[in-house]
Amino acid sequence: MVERLKQGEEAAFKTIVDTWQDMVFNTALGIVQNAEDAEDISQEVFVQVYQSVSSFKGDSKFSTWLYRIAITKSLDHERRKKRKKRFAFVKSLFGEESEVIIHPPDFNHPGVVMDKKENAAALFQAINTLPENQRIAFSLHKVEGLSYQEVSEVMNTTVSSVESLMHRAKNNLKKNLEDYYNENK
Amino acid sequence: MEQRIDINKRVEDTMNSLDGIQRATPKPYFYTRLRAKMNNEANNWSGIAGLIRRPAYAFTMIAVVVSLNAWLIFKNNNSTTAANTTNFQVNTSDVPEEYNMAVTTLYNYETP
């Protein structure tokens, strides 16, 4: 399929999008925690795939390559959003009118089982406070359901590093949630 | 003590809340929206290219470049005449130092 896309076959591109759109969307959603942003990012990912498929040499799996693009785009998107927020804040200090910053409500992942939705929202909030690497590892493993081996391939690291990242992520999350529940008894 | 156990349980439940999670899917017709976005982007670029290729735009740009050149030549001629009349002497050995021209190639910057 990738070879056919390299030759510019339109049908191959459609098949690739149809096959991988859920995976790309779910990965982006796990990181940015907003469905509209995840949709934009997914589109950007496939535009990039279309434009740079010739640079895919096949050293890694196609899915690994896609995950990497999706993660990079998601993180770029977050950074852009944070920059915008900071800029709007600075503008507001000088009394200039700026775009109203809307703080999104608790994120509800549509794939979470109904009776766990409330807990999952608290967990996603806590995930947001994790350092980038821990957040990516945790999200790929828990939200996307990748094994440690697969996560290590996507993050271009060793399995033991992923184990360590996951261990630290879980500890940080537990601590964060404990504080949260102590404050909201 | 009971409160502590309760919080620990809530934390544990929350940590396990993503068990059995299903993949989220984008809204239907994702491919159609994607193609529309790609076509839009392509149209934007072809719009800019079309503008640049217009004869009116090309002639205007040529006129601007020619006028700028003419103005610069005219200005330089005037300042050269002024320098000659005041008999201003420039020590050529100071020029590279003053204008940081000692490094002549990019290679010099890159090698320690």
PDB file of C-alpha atoms in Angstrom:
ATOM      1  CA  MET A   1       0.000   0.000   0.000  1.00  0.00           C
ATOM      2  CA  VAL A   2       2.800   2.406   0.956  1.00  0.00           C
ATOM      3  CA  GLU A   3       4.585   1.622  -2.315  1.00  0.00           C
ATOM      4  CA  ARG A   4       1.406   2.369  -4.229  1.00  0.00           C
ATOM      5  CA  LEU A   5       1.052   5.690  -2.382  1.00  0.00           C
ATOM      6  CA  LYS A   6       4.661   6.523  -3.244  1.00  0.00           C
ATOM      7  CA  GLN A   7       3.678   6.124  -6.885  1.00  0.00           C
ATOM      8  CA  GLY A   8       0.929   8.692  -6.290  1.00  0.00           C
ATOM      9  CA  GLU A   9      -2.053   6.355  -6.344  1.00  0.00           C
ATOM     10  CA  GLU A  10      -5.036   8.196  -4.911  1.00  0.00           C
ATOM     11  CA  ALA A  11      -6.892   5.002  -3.960  1.00  0.00           C
ATOM     12  CA  ALA A  12      -3.920   3.884  -1.867  1.00  0.00           C
ATOM     13  CA  PHE A  13      -4.081   7.113   0.125  1.00  0.00           C
ATOM     14  CA  LYS A  14      -7.784   6.612   0.806  1.00  0.00           C
ATOM     15  CA  THR A  15      -7.155   3.045   1.983  1.00  0.00           C
ATOM     16  CA  ILE A  16      -4.364   4.201   4.288  1.00  0.00           C
ATOM     17  CA  VAL A  17      -6.568   6.935   5.779  1.00  0.00           C
ATOM     18  CA  ASP A  18      -9.485   4.534   6.252  1.00  0.00           C
ATOM     19  CA  THR A  19      -7.220   1.949   7.874  1.00  0.00           C
ATOM     20  CA  TRP A  20      -5.334   4.214  10.272  1.00  0.00           C
ATOM     21  CA  GLN A  21      -7.632   7.169  11.007  1.00  0.00           C
ATOM     22  CA  ASP A  22      -8.965   5.699  14.277  1.00  0.00           C
ATOM     23  CA  MET A  23      -5.498   4.936  15.567  1.00  0.00           C
ATOM     24  CA  VAL A  24      -4.189   8.429  14.708  1.00  0.00           C
ATOM     25  CA  PHE A  25      -7.285  10.165  16.120  1.00  0.00           C
ATOM     26  CA  ASN A  26      -7.245   8.153  19.349  1.00  0.00           C
ATOM     27  CA  THR A  27      -3.527   8.812  19.886  1.00  0.00           C
ATOM     28  CA  ALA A  28      -3.961  12.541  19.356  1.00  0.00           C
ATOM     29  CA  LEU A  29      -7.056  12.586  21.571  1.00  0.00           C
ATOM     30  CA  GLY A  30      -5.194  10.855  24.395  1.00  0.00           C
ATOM     31  CA  ILE A  31      -2.592  13.626  24.352  1.00  0.00           C
ATOM     32  CA  VAL A  32      -4.545  16.821  23.631  1.00  0.00           C
ATOM     33  CA  GLN A  33      -7.786  15.705  25.310  1.00  0.00           C
ATOM     34  CA  ASN A  34     -10.021  17.634  22.960  1.00  0.00           C
ATOM     35  CA  ALA A  35     -11.958  16.041  20.075  1.00  0.00           C
ATOM     36  CA  GLU A  36     -11.825  19.058  17.725  1.00  0.00           C
ATOM     37  CA  ASP A  37      -8.096  19.507  18.209  1.00  0.00           C
ATOM     38  CA  ALA A  38      -7.577  15.757  17.726  1.00  0.00           C
ATOM     39  CA  GLU A  39      -9.475  15.945  14.426  1.00  0.00           C
ATOM     40  CA  ASP A  40      -7.287  18.852  13.204  1.00  0.00           C
ATOM     41  CA  ILE A  41      -4.141  17.013  14.255  1.00  0.00           C
ATOM     42  CA  SER A  42      -5.283  13.812  12.519  1.00  0.00           C
ATOM     43  CA  GLN A  43      -5.789  15.760   9.308  1.00  0.00           C
ATOM     44  CA  GLU A  44      -2.328  17.321   9.643  1.00  0.00           C
ATOM     45  CA  VAL A  45      -0.844  13.854  10.183  1.00  0.00           C
ATOM     46  CA  PHE A  46      -2.320  12.480   6.957  1.00  0.00           C
ATOM     47  CA  VAL A  47      -1.345  15.596   4.998  1.00  0.00           C
ATOM     48  CA  GLN A  48       2.213  15.016   6.190  1.00  0.00           C
ATOM     49  CA  VAL A  49       1.983  11.319   5.265  1.00  0.00           C
ATOM     50  CA  TYR A  50       0.829  12.277   1.767  1.00  0.00           C
ATOM     51  CA  GLN A  51       3.610  14.819   1.333  1.00  0.00           C
ATOM     52  CA  SER A  52       6.500  12.872   2.821  1.00  0.00           C
ATOM     53  CA  VAL A  53       5.713   9.211   2.198  1.00  0.00           C
ATOM     54  CA  SER A  54       8.732   9.095  -0.126  1.00  0.00           C
ATOM     55  CA  SER A  55      10.966   9.651   2.923  1.00  0.00           C
ATOM     56  CA  PHE A  56       9.553   6.538   4.626  1.00  0.00           C
ATOM     57  CA  LYS A  57      12.254   3.954   4.038  1.00  0.00           C
ATOM     58  CA  GLY A  58      10.590   1.067   5.823  1.00  0.00           C
ATOM     59  CA  ASP A  59      13.247   0.784   8.566  1.00  0.00           C
ATOM     60  CA  SER A  60      10.433   0.795  11.106  1.00  0.00           C
ATOM     61  CA  LYS A  61       6.846  -0.368  10.817  1.00  0.00           C
ATOM     62  CA  PHE A  62       4.467   2.004   9.020  1.00  0.00           C
ATOM     63  CA  SER A  63       2.316   2.189  12.156  1.00  0.00           C
ATOM     64  CA  THR A  64       5.368   3.211  14.224  1.00  0.00           C
ATOM     65  CA  TRP A  65       6.100   5.985  11.739  1.00  0.00           C
ATOM     66  CA  LEU A  66       2.460   7.137  11.949  1.00  0.00           C
ATOM     67  CA  TYR A  67       2.490   7.107  15.768  1.00  0.00           C
ATOM     68  CA  ARG A  68       5.617   9.254  15.764  1.00  0.00           C
ATOM     69  CA  ILE A  69       4.082  11.805  13.415  1.00  0.00           C
ATOM     70  CA  ALA A  70       0.852  11.856  15.457  1.00  0.00           C
ATOM     71  CA  ILE A  71       2.741  12.397  18.726  1.00  0.00           C
ATOM     72  CA  THR A  72       4.983  15.104  17.286  1.00  0.00           C
ATOM     73  CA  LYS A  73       2.007  16.950  15.805  1.00  0.00           C
ATOM     74  CA  SER A  74       0.039  16.647  19.060  1.00  0.00           C
ATOM     75  CA  LEU A  75       2.890  18.012  21.145  1.00  0.00           C
ATOM     76  CA  ASP A  76       3.460  20.845  18.648  1.00  0.00           C
ATOM     77  CA  HIS A  77      -0.236  21.652  18.840  1.00  0.00           C
ATOM     78  CA  GLU A  78      -0.104  21.793  22.643  1.00  0.00           C
ATOM     79  CA  ARG A  79       2.941  24.055  22.612  1.00  0.00           C
ATOM     80  CA  ARG A  80       1.241  26.396  20.137  1.00  0.00           C
ATOM     81  CA  LYS A  81      -1.841  26.501  22.344  1.00  0.00           C
ATOM     82  CA  LYS A  82       0.206  27.249  25.470  1.00  0.00           C
ATOM     83  CA  ARG A  83       2.086  30.014  23.634  1.00  0.00           C
ATOM     84  CA  LYS A  84      -1.218  31.546  22.542  1.00  0.00           C
ATOM     85  CA  LYS A  85      -2.522  31.440  26.114  1.00  0.00           C
ATOM     86  CA  ARG A  86       0.634  33.089  27.463  1.00  0.00           C
ATOM     87  CA  PHE A  87       0.450  35.769  24.775  1.00  0.00           C
ATOM     88  CA  ALA A  88      -3.219  36.450  25.531  1.00  0.00           C
ATOM     89  CA  PHE A  89      -2.385  36.682  29.239  1.00  0.00           C
ATOM     90  CA  VAL A  90       0.427  39.173  28.636  1.00  0.00           C
ATOM     91  CA  LYS A  91      -1.862  41.216  26.380  1.00  0.00           C
ATOM     92  CA  SER A  92      -4.530  41.247  29.063  1.00  0.00           C
ATOM     93  CA  LEU A  93      -1.972  42.609  31.559  1.00  0.00           C
ATOM     94  CA  PHE A  94      -1.527  45.611  29.288  1.00  0.00           C
ATOM     95  CA  GLY A  95      -5.268  46.044  29.126  1.00  0.00           C
ATOM     96  CA  GLU A  96      -5.496  45.085  25.477  1.00  0.00           C
ATOM     97  CA  GLU A  97      -8.538  43.208  24.352  1.00  0.00           C
ATOM     98  CA  SER A  98      -7.701  39.682  23.354  1.00  0.00           C
ATOM     99  CA  GLU A  99      -9.392  36.437  22.535  1.00  0.00           C
ATOM    100  CA  VAL A 100     -11.200  35.020  25.533  1.00  0.00           C
ATOM    101  CA  ILE A 101      -9.358  32.006  26.874  1.00  0.00           C
ATOM    102  CA  ILE A 102     -11.784  29.185  27.340  1.00  0.00           C
ATOM    103  CA  HIS A 103     -10.740  26.579  29.854  1.00  0.00           C
ATOM    104  CA  PRO A 104     -12.224  23.306  28.632  1.00  0.00           C
ATOM    105  CA  PRO A 105     -14.335  21.324  31.064  1.00  0.00           C
ATOM    106  CA  ASP A 106     -13.257  17.876  32.258  1.00  0.00           C
ATOM    107  CA  PHE A 107     -12.336  15.709  29.346  1.00  0.00           C
ATOM    108  CA  ASN A 108     -14.479  12.635  28.800  1.00  0.00           C
ATOM    109  CA  HIS A 109     -12.946  10.053  26.506  1.00  0.00           C
ATOM    110  CA  PRO A 110     -15.785   8.555  24.453  1.00  0.00           C
ATOM    111  CA  GLY A 111     -14.322   5.054  24.737  1.00  0.00           C
ATOM    112  CA  VAL A 112     -14.474   4.874  28.543  1.00  0.00           C
ATOM    113  CA  VAL A 113     -17.067   2.570  30.088  1.00  0.00           C
ATOM    114  CA  MET A 114     -20.073   4.548  31.383  1.00  0.00           C
ATOM    115  CA  ASP A 115     -19.678   3.811  35.123  1.00  0.00           C
ATOM    116  CA  LYS A 116     -15.982   4.785  35.035  1.00  0.00           C
ATOM    117  CA  LYS A 117     -16.408   8.131  33.280  1.00  0.00           C
ATOM    118  CA  GLU A 118     -16.088  10.286  36.412  1.00  0.00           C
ATOM    119  CA  ASN A 119     -12.945   8.553  37.584  1.00  0.00           C
ATOM    120  CA  ALA A 120     -11.473   8.629  34.087  1.00  0.00           C
ATOM    121  CA  ALA A 121     -12.039  12.392  33.881  1.00  0.00           C
ATOM    122  CA  ALA A 122     -10.052  12.828  37.124  1.00  0.00           C
ATOM    123  CA  LEU A 123      -7.334  10.554  35.778  1.00  0.00           C
ATOM    124  CA  PHE A 124      -7.054  12.478  32.495  1.00  0.00           C
ATOM    125  CA  GLN A 125      -6.743  15.690  34.465  1.00  0.00           C
ATOM    126  CA  ALA A 126      -3.893  14.151  36.447  1.00  0.00           C
ATOM    127  CA  ILE A 127      -2.249  12.804  33.265  1.00  0.00           C
ATOM    128  CA  ASN A 128      -2.043  16.396  32.030  1.00  0.00           C
ATOM    129  CA  THR A 129       0.303  17.272  34.881  1.00  0.00           C
ATOM    130  CA  LEU A 130       2.842  14.550  33.998  1.00  0.00           C
ATOM    131  CA  PRO A 131       6.154  15.330  32.325  1.00  0.00           C
ATOM    132  CA  GLU A 132       5.985  14.886  28.520  1.00  0.00           C
ATOM    133  CA  ASN A 133       7.763  11.503  28.254  1.00  0.00           C
ATOM    134  CA  GLN A 134       5.746   9.923  31.051  1.00  0.00           C
ATOM    135  CA  ARG A 135       2.545  11.282  29.548  1.00  0.00           C
ATOM    136  CA  ILE A 136       3.325   9.838  26.113  1.00  0.00           C
ATOM    137  CA  ALA A 137       4.305   6.431  27.501  1.00  0.00           C
ATOM    138  CA  PHE A 138       1.253   6.251  29.778  1.00  0.00           C
ATOM    139  CA  SER A 139      -1.117   7.401  27.056  1.00  0.00           C
ATOM    140  CA  LEU A 140       0.231   4.980  24.426  1.00  0.00           C
ATOM    141  CA  HIS A 141       0.027   2.078  26.855  1.00  0.00           C
ATOM    142  CA  LYS A 142      -3.251   2.828  28.600  1.00  0.00           C
ATOM    143  CA  VAL A 143      -5.305   4.723  26.007  1.00  0.00           C
ATOM    144  CA  GLU A 144      -3.961   3.201  22.798  1.00  0.00           C
ATOM    145  CA  GLY A 145      -3.350  -0.214  24.346  1.00  0.00           C
ATOM    146  CA  LEU A 146       0.215  -0.678  23.085  1.00  0.00           C
ATOM    147  CA  SER A 147       2.540  -3.153  24.782  1.00  0.00           C
ATOM    148  CA  TYR A 148       5.753  -1.878  26.429  1.00  0.00           C
ATOM    149  CA  GLN A 149       7.668  -3.286  23.458  1.00  0.00           C
ATOM    150  CA  GLU A 150       5.557  -1.288  20.996  1.00  0.00           C
ATOM    151  CA  VAL A 151       5.771   1.865  23.122  1.00  0.00           C
ATOM    152  CA  SER A 152       9.562   1.533  23.184  1.00  0.00           C
ATOM    153  CA  GLU A 153       9.641   1.277  19.366  1.00  0.00           C
ATOM    154  CA  VAL A 154       7.477   4.379  18.972  1.00  0.00           C
ATOM    155  CA  MET A 155       9.498   6.357  21.522  1.00  0.00           C
ATOM    156  CA  ASN A 156      12.745   5.000  20.087  1.00  0.00           C
ATOM    157  CA  THR A 157      13.972   3.771  23.462  1.00  0.00           C
ATOM    158  CA  THR A 158      14.423   0.504  25.379  1.00  0.00           C
ATOM    159  CA  VAL A 159      11.718  -1.544  27.061  1.00  0.00           C
ATOM    160  CA  SER A 160      13.338  -0.989  30.468  1.00  0.00           C
ATOM    161  CA  SER A 161      13.194   2.776  29.909  1.00  0.00           C
ATOM    162  CA  VAL A 162       9.490   2.483  29.175  1.00  0.00           C
ATOM    163  CA  GLU A 163       9.011   0.386  32.334  1.00  0.00           C
ATOM    164  CA  SER A 164      10.785   3.073  34.306  1.00  0.00           C
ATOM    165  CA  LEU A 165       8.704   5.841  32.703  1.00  0.00           C
ATOM    166  CA  MET A 166       5.503   3.948  33.466  1.00  0.00           C
ATOM    167  CA  HIS A 167       6.551   3.323  37.057  1.00  0.00           C
ATOM    168  CA  ARG A 168       7.274   6.993  37.628  1.00  0.00           C
ATOM    169  CA  ALA A 169       4.090   8.022  35.819  1.00  0.00           C
ATOM    170  CA  LYS A 170       1.961   5.773  38.048  1.00  0.00           C
ATOM    171  CA  ASN A 171       3.615   7.074  41.213  1.00  0.00           C
ATOM    172  CA  ASN A 172       3.112  10.675  40.140  1.00  0.00           C
ATOM    173  CA  LEU A 173      -0.494  10.022  39.217  1.00  0.00           C
ATOM    174  CA  LYS A 174      -1.238   8.320  42.545  1.00  0.00           C
ATOM    175  CA  LYS A 175       0.263  11.210  44.462  1.00  0.00           C
ATOM    176  CA  ASN A 176      -1.616  13.736  42.369  1.00  0.00           C
ATOM    177  CA  LEU A 177      -4.921  11.865  42.800  1.00  0.00           C
ATOM    178  CA  GLU A 178      -4.411  11.485  46.544  1.00  0.00           C
ATOM    179  CA  ASP A 179      -3.982  15.249  46.863  1.00  0.00           C
ATOM    180  CA  TYR A 180      -7.019  15.775  44.639  1.00  0.00           C
ATOM    181  CA  TYR A 181      -9.263  13.491  46.698  1.00  0.00           C
ATOM    182  CA  ASN A 182      -7.976  14.918  49.982  1.00  0.00           C
ATOM    183  CA  GLU A 183      -8.943  18.395  48.787  1.00  0.00           C
ATOM    184  CA  ASN A 184     -12.334  17.212  47.478  1.00  0.00           C
ATOM    185  CA  LYS A 185     -13.530  14.985  50.310  1.00  0.00           C
TER     186      LYS A 185
ATOM    187  CA  MET B   1      -7.918   5.540  59.296  1.00  0.00           C
ATOM    188  CA  GLU B   2     -11.163   4.732  57.502  1.00  0.00           C
ATOM    189  CA  GLN B   3     -10.853   7.930  55.514  1.00  0.00           C
ATOM    190  CA  ARG B   4      -7.335   6.957  54.456  1.00  0.00           C
ATOM    191  CA  ILE B   5      -8.545   3.562  53.233  1.00  0.00           C
ATOM    192  CA  ASP B   6     -11.387   5.239  51.387  1.00  0.00           C
ATOM    193  CA  ILE B   7      -9.025   7.635  49.567  1.00  0.00           C
ATOM    194  CA  ASN B   8      -6.664   4.783  48.680  1.00  0.00           C
ATOM    195  CA  LYS B   9      -9.585   2.885  47.194  1.00  0.00           C
ATOM    196  CA  ARG B  10     -10.731   5.894  45.197  1.00  0.00           C
ATOM    197  CA  VAL B  11      -7.196   6.372  43.856  1.00  0.00           C
ATOM    198  CA  GLU B  12      -6.982   2.692  42.911  1.00  0.00           C
ATOM    199  CA  ASP B  13     -10.381   2.819  41.180  1.00  0.00           C
ATOM    200  CA  THR B  14      -9.342   5.941  39.287  1.00  0.00           C
ATOM    201  CA  MET B  15      -6.044   4.404  38.230  1.00  0.00           C
ATOM    202  CA  ASN B  16      -7.976   1.438  36.823  1.00  0.00           C
ATOM    203  CA  SER B  17     -10.652   3.554  35.145  1.00  0.00           C
ATOM    204  CA  LEU B  18      -9.059   3.229  31.709  1.00  0.00           C
ATOM    205  CA  ASP B  19      -9.239  -0.574  31.764  1.00  0.00           C
ATOM    206  CA  GLY B  20     -11.381  -1.782  28.897  1.00  0.00           C
ATOM    207  CA  ILE B  21     -11.270   1.579  27.113  1.00  0.00           C
ATOM    208  CA  GLN B  22     -12.358   1.504  23.469  1.00  0.00           C
ATOM    209  CA  ARG B  23     -10.643   3.413  20.690  1.00  0.00           C
ATOM    210  CA  ALA B  24     -12.234   6.786  19.971  1.00  0.00           C
ATOM    211  CA  THR B  25     -13.124   7.373  16.338  1.00  0.00           C
ATOM    212  CA  PRO B  26     -13.336  10.627  14.384  1.00  0.00           C
ATOM    213  CA  LYS B  27     -16.680  11.888  13.088  1.00  0.00           C
ATOM    214  CA  PRO B  28     -17.953  10.206   9.879  1.00  0.00           C
ATOM    215  CA  TYR B  29     -16.624  11.345   6.477  1.00  0.00           C
ATOM    216  CA  PHE B  30     -13.168  12.051   7.825  1.00  0.00           C
ATOM    217  CA  TYR B  31     -11.586  11.359   4.431  1.00  0.00           C
ATOM    218  CA  THR B  32     -13.912  13.853   2.702  1.00  0.00           C
ATOM    219  CA  ARG B  33     -12.971  16.587   5.165  1.00  0.00           C
ATOM    220  CA  LEU B  34      -9.303  15.726   4.806  1.00  0.00           C
ATOM    221  CA  ARG B  35      -9.452  15.978   0.988  1.00  0.00           C
ATOM    222  CA  ALA B  36     -11.311  19.296   1.272  1.00  0.00           C
ATOM    223  CA  LYS B  37      -8.553  20.645   3.531  1.00  0.00           C
ATOM    224  CA  MET B  38      -5.842  19.444   1.144  1.00  0.00           C
ATOM    225  CA  ASN B  39      -7.611  20.990  -1.861  1.00  0.00           C
ATOM    226  CA  ASN B  40      -8.067  24.255   0.041  1.00  0.00           C
ATOM    227  CA  GLU B  41      -4.384  24.418   0.857  1.00  0.00           C
ATOM    228  CA  ALA B  42      -3.488  23.648  -2.750  1.00  0.00           C
ATOM    229  CA  ASN B  43      -5.874  26.387  -3.948  1.00  0.00           C
ATOM    230  CA  ASN B  44      -4.319  28.914  -1.573  1.00  0.00           C
ATOM    231  CA  TRP B  45      -0.867  28.244  -3.000  1.00  0.00           C
ATOM    232  CA  SER B  46      -2.085  28.324  -6.577  1.00  0.00           C
ATOM    233  CA  GLY B  47      -3.807  31.638  -5.732  1.00  0.00           C
ATOM    234  CA  ILE B  48      -0.513  33.160  -4.600  1.00  0.00           C
ATOM    235  CA  ALA B  49       1.299  31.712  -7.621  1.00  0.00           C
ATOM    236  CA  GLY B  50      -1.410  33.083  -9.919  1.00  0.00           C
ATOM    237  CA  LEU B  51      -1.061  36.565  -8.410  1.00  0.00           C
ATOM    238  CA  ILE B  52       2.705  36.560  -8.870  1.00  0.00           C
ATOM    239  CA  ARG B  53       2.343  35.437 -12.488  1.00  0.00           C
ATOM    240  CA  ARG B  54       0.023  38.331 -13.426  1.00  0.00           C
ATOM    241  CA  PRO B  55       1.698  40.791 -15.886  1.00  0.00           C
ATOM    242  CA  ALA B  56       0.563  43.819 -13.858  1.00  0.00           C
ATOM    243  CA  TYR B  57       2.220  42.398 -10.721  1.00  0.00           C
ATOM    244  CA  ALA B  58       5.399  41.494 -12.631  1.00  0.00           C
ATOM    245  CA  PHE B  59       5.702  44.963 -14.229  1.00  0.00           C
ATOM    246  CA  THR B  60       5.096  46.673 -10.886  1.00  0.00           C
ATOM    247  CA  MET B  61       7.810  44.593  -9.239  1.00  0.00           C
ATOM    248  CA  ILE B  62      10.262  45.372 -12.067  1.00  0.00           C
ATOM    249  CA  ALA B  63       9.463  49.083 -11.751  1.00  0.00           C
ATOM    250  CA  VAL B  64      10.057  48.955  -7.967  1.00  0.00           C
ATOM    251  CA  VAL B  65      13.404  47.159  -8.360  1.00  0.00           C
ATOM    252  CA  VAL B  66      14.584  49.555 -11.109  1.00  0.00           C
ATOM    253  CA  SER B  67      13.561  52.621  -9.065  1.00  0.00           C
ATOM    254  CA  LEU B  68      15.339  51.288  -5.973  1.00  0.00           C
ATOM    255  CA  ASN B  69      18.499  50.662  -7.961  1.00  0.00           C
ATOM    256  CA  ALA B  70      18.351  54.099  -9.558  1.00  0.00           C
ATOM    257  CA  TRP B  71      17.847  55.731  -6.167  1.00  0.00           C
ATOM    258  CA  LEU B  72      20.776  53.826  -4.634  1.00  0.00           C
ATOM    259  CA  ILE B  73      23.113  54.735  -7.531  1.00  0.00           C
ATOM    260  CA  PHE B  74      22.072  58.374  -7.307  1.00  0.00           C
ATOM    261  CA  LYS B  75      22.584  58.391  -3.529  1.00  0.00           C
ATOM    262  CA  ASN B  76      26.020  56.720  -3.765  1.00  0.00           C
ATOM    263  CA  ASN B  77      27.187  59.173  -6.405  1.00  0.00           C
ATOM    264  CA  ASN B  78      26.243  62.068  -4.157  1.00  0.00           C
ATOM    265  CA  SER B  79      28.031  60.666  -1.085  1.00  0.00           C
ATOM    266  CA  THR B  80      31.196  59.839  -3.133  1.00  0.00           C
ATOM    267  CA  THR B  81      31.337  63.426  -4.353  1.00  0.00           C
ATOM    268  CA  ALA B  82      30.962  64.681  -0.776  1.00  0.00           C
ATOM    269  CA  ALA B  83      33.757  62.396   0.460  1.00  0.00           C
ATOM    270  CA  ASN B  84      36.068  63.519  -2.327  1.00  0.00           C
ATOM    271  CA  THR B  85      35.488  67.169  -1.590  1.00  0.00           C
ATOM    272  CA  THR B  86      36.425  66.805   2.122  1.00  0.00           C
ATOM    273  CA  ASN B  87      39.502  64.777   1.120  1.00  0.00           C
ATOM    274  CA  PHE B  88      38.562  62.038   3.537  1.00  0.00           C
ATOM    275  CA  GLN B  89      41.308  59.449   3.943  1.00  0.00           C
ATOM    276  CA  VAL B  90      40.468  55.882   4.816  1.00  0.00           C
ATOM    277  CA  ASN B  91      43.120  53.573   6.070  1.00  0.00           C
ATOM    278  CA  THR B  92      42.256  50.358   4.193  1.00  0.00           C
ATOM    279  CA  SER B  93      43.821  48.121   6.837  1.00  0.00           C
ATOM    280  CA  ASP B  94      41.218  49.362   9.381  1.00  0.00           C
ATOM    281  CA  VAL B  95      38.238  48.447   7.226  1.00  0.00           C
ATOM    282  CA  PRO B  96      38.189  44.660   7.808  1.00  0.00           C
ATOM    283  CA  GLU B  97      38.453  45.163  11.557  1.00  0.00           C
ATOM    284  CA  GLU B  98      35.877  47.880  11.773  1.00  0.00           C
ATOM    285  CA  TYR B  99      33.295  46.099   9.617  1.00  0.00           C
ATOM    286  CA  ASN B 100      34.112  42.605  10.906  1.00  0.00           C
ATOM    287  CA  MET B 101      35.287  41.430   7.493  1.00  0.00           C
ATOM    288  CA  ALA B 102      38.213  39.400   8.790  1.00  0.00           C
ATOM    289  CA  VAL B 103      36.251  36.160   8.410  1.00  0.00           C
ATOM    290  CA  THR B 104      35.899  35.646   4.707  1.00  0.00           C
ATOM    291  CA  THR B 105      34.324  32.221   4.344  1.00  0.00           C
ATOM    292  CA  LEU B 106      31.694  30.207   6.121  1.00  0.00           C
ATOM    293  CA  TYR B 107      34.336  27.552   6.632  1.00  0.00           C
ATOM    294  CA  ASN B 108      36.164  29.893   9.011  1.00  0.00           C
ATOM    295  CA  TYR B 109      33.086  30.108  11.205  1.00  0.00           C
ATOM    296  CA  GLU B 110      32.609  26.378  11.373  1.00  0.00           C
ATOM    297  CA  THR B 111      36.137  25.291  12.216  1.00  0.00           C
ATOM    298  CA  PRO B 112      37.305  25.941  15.765  1.00  0.00           C
TER     299      PRO B 112
END
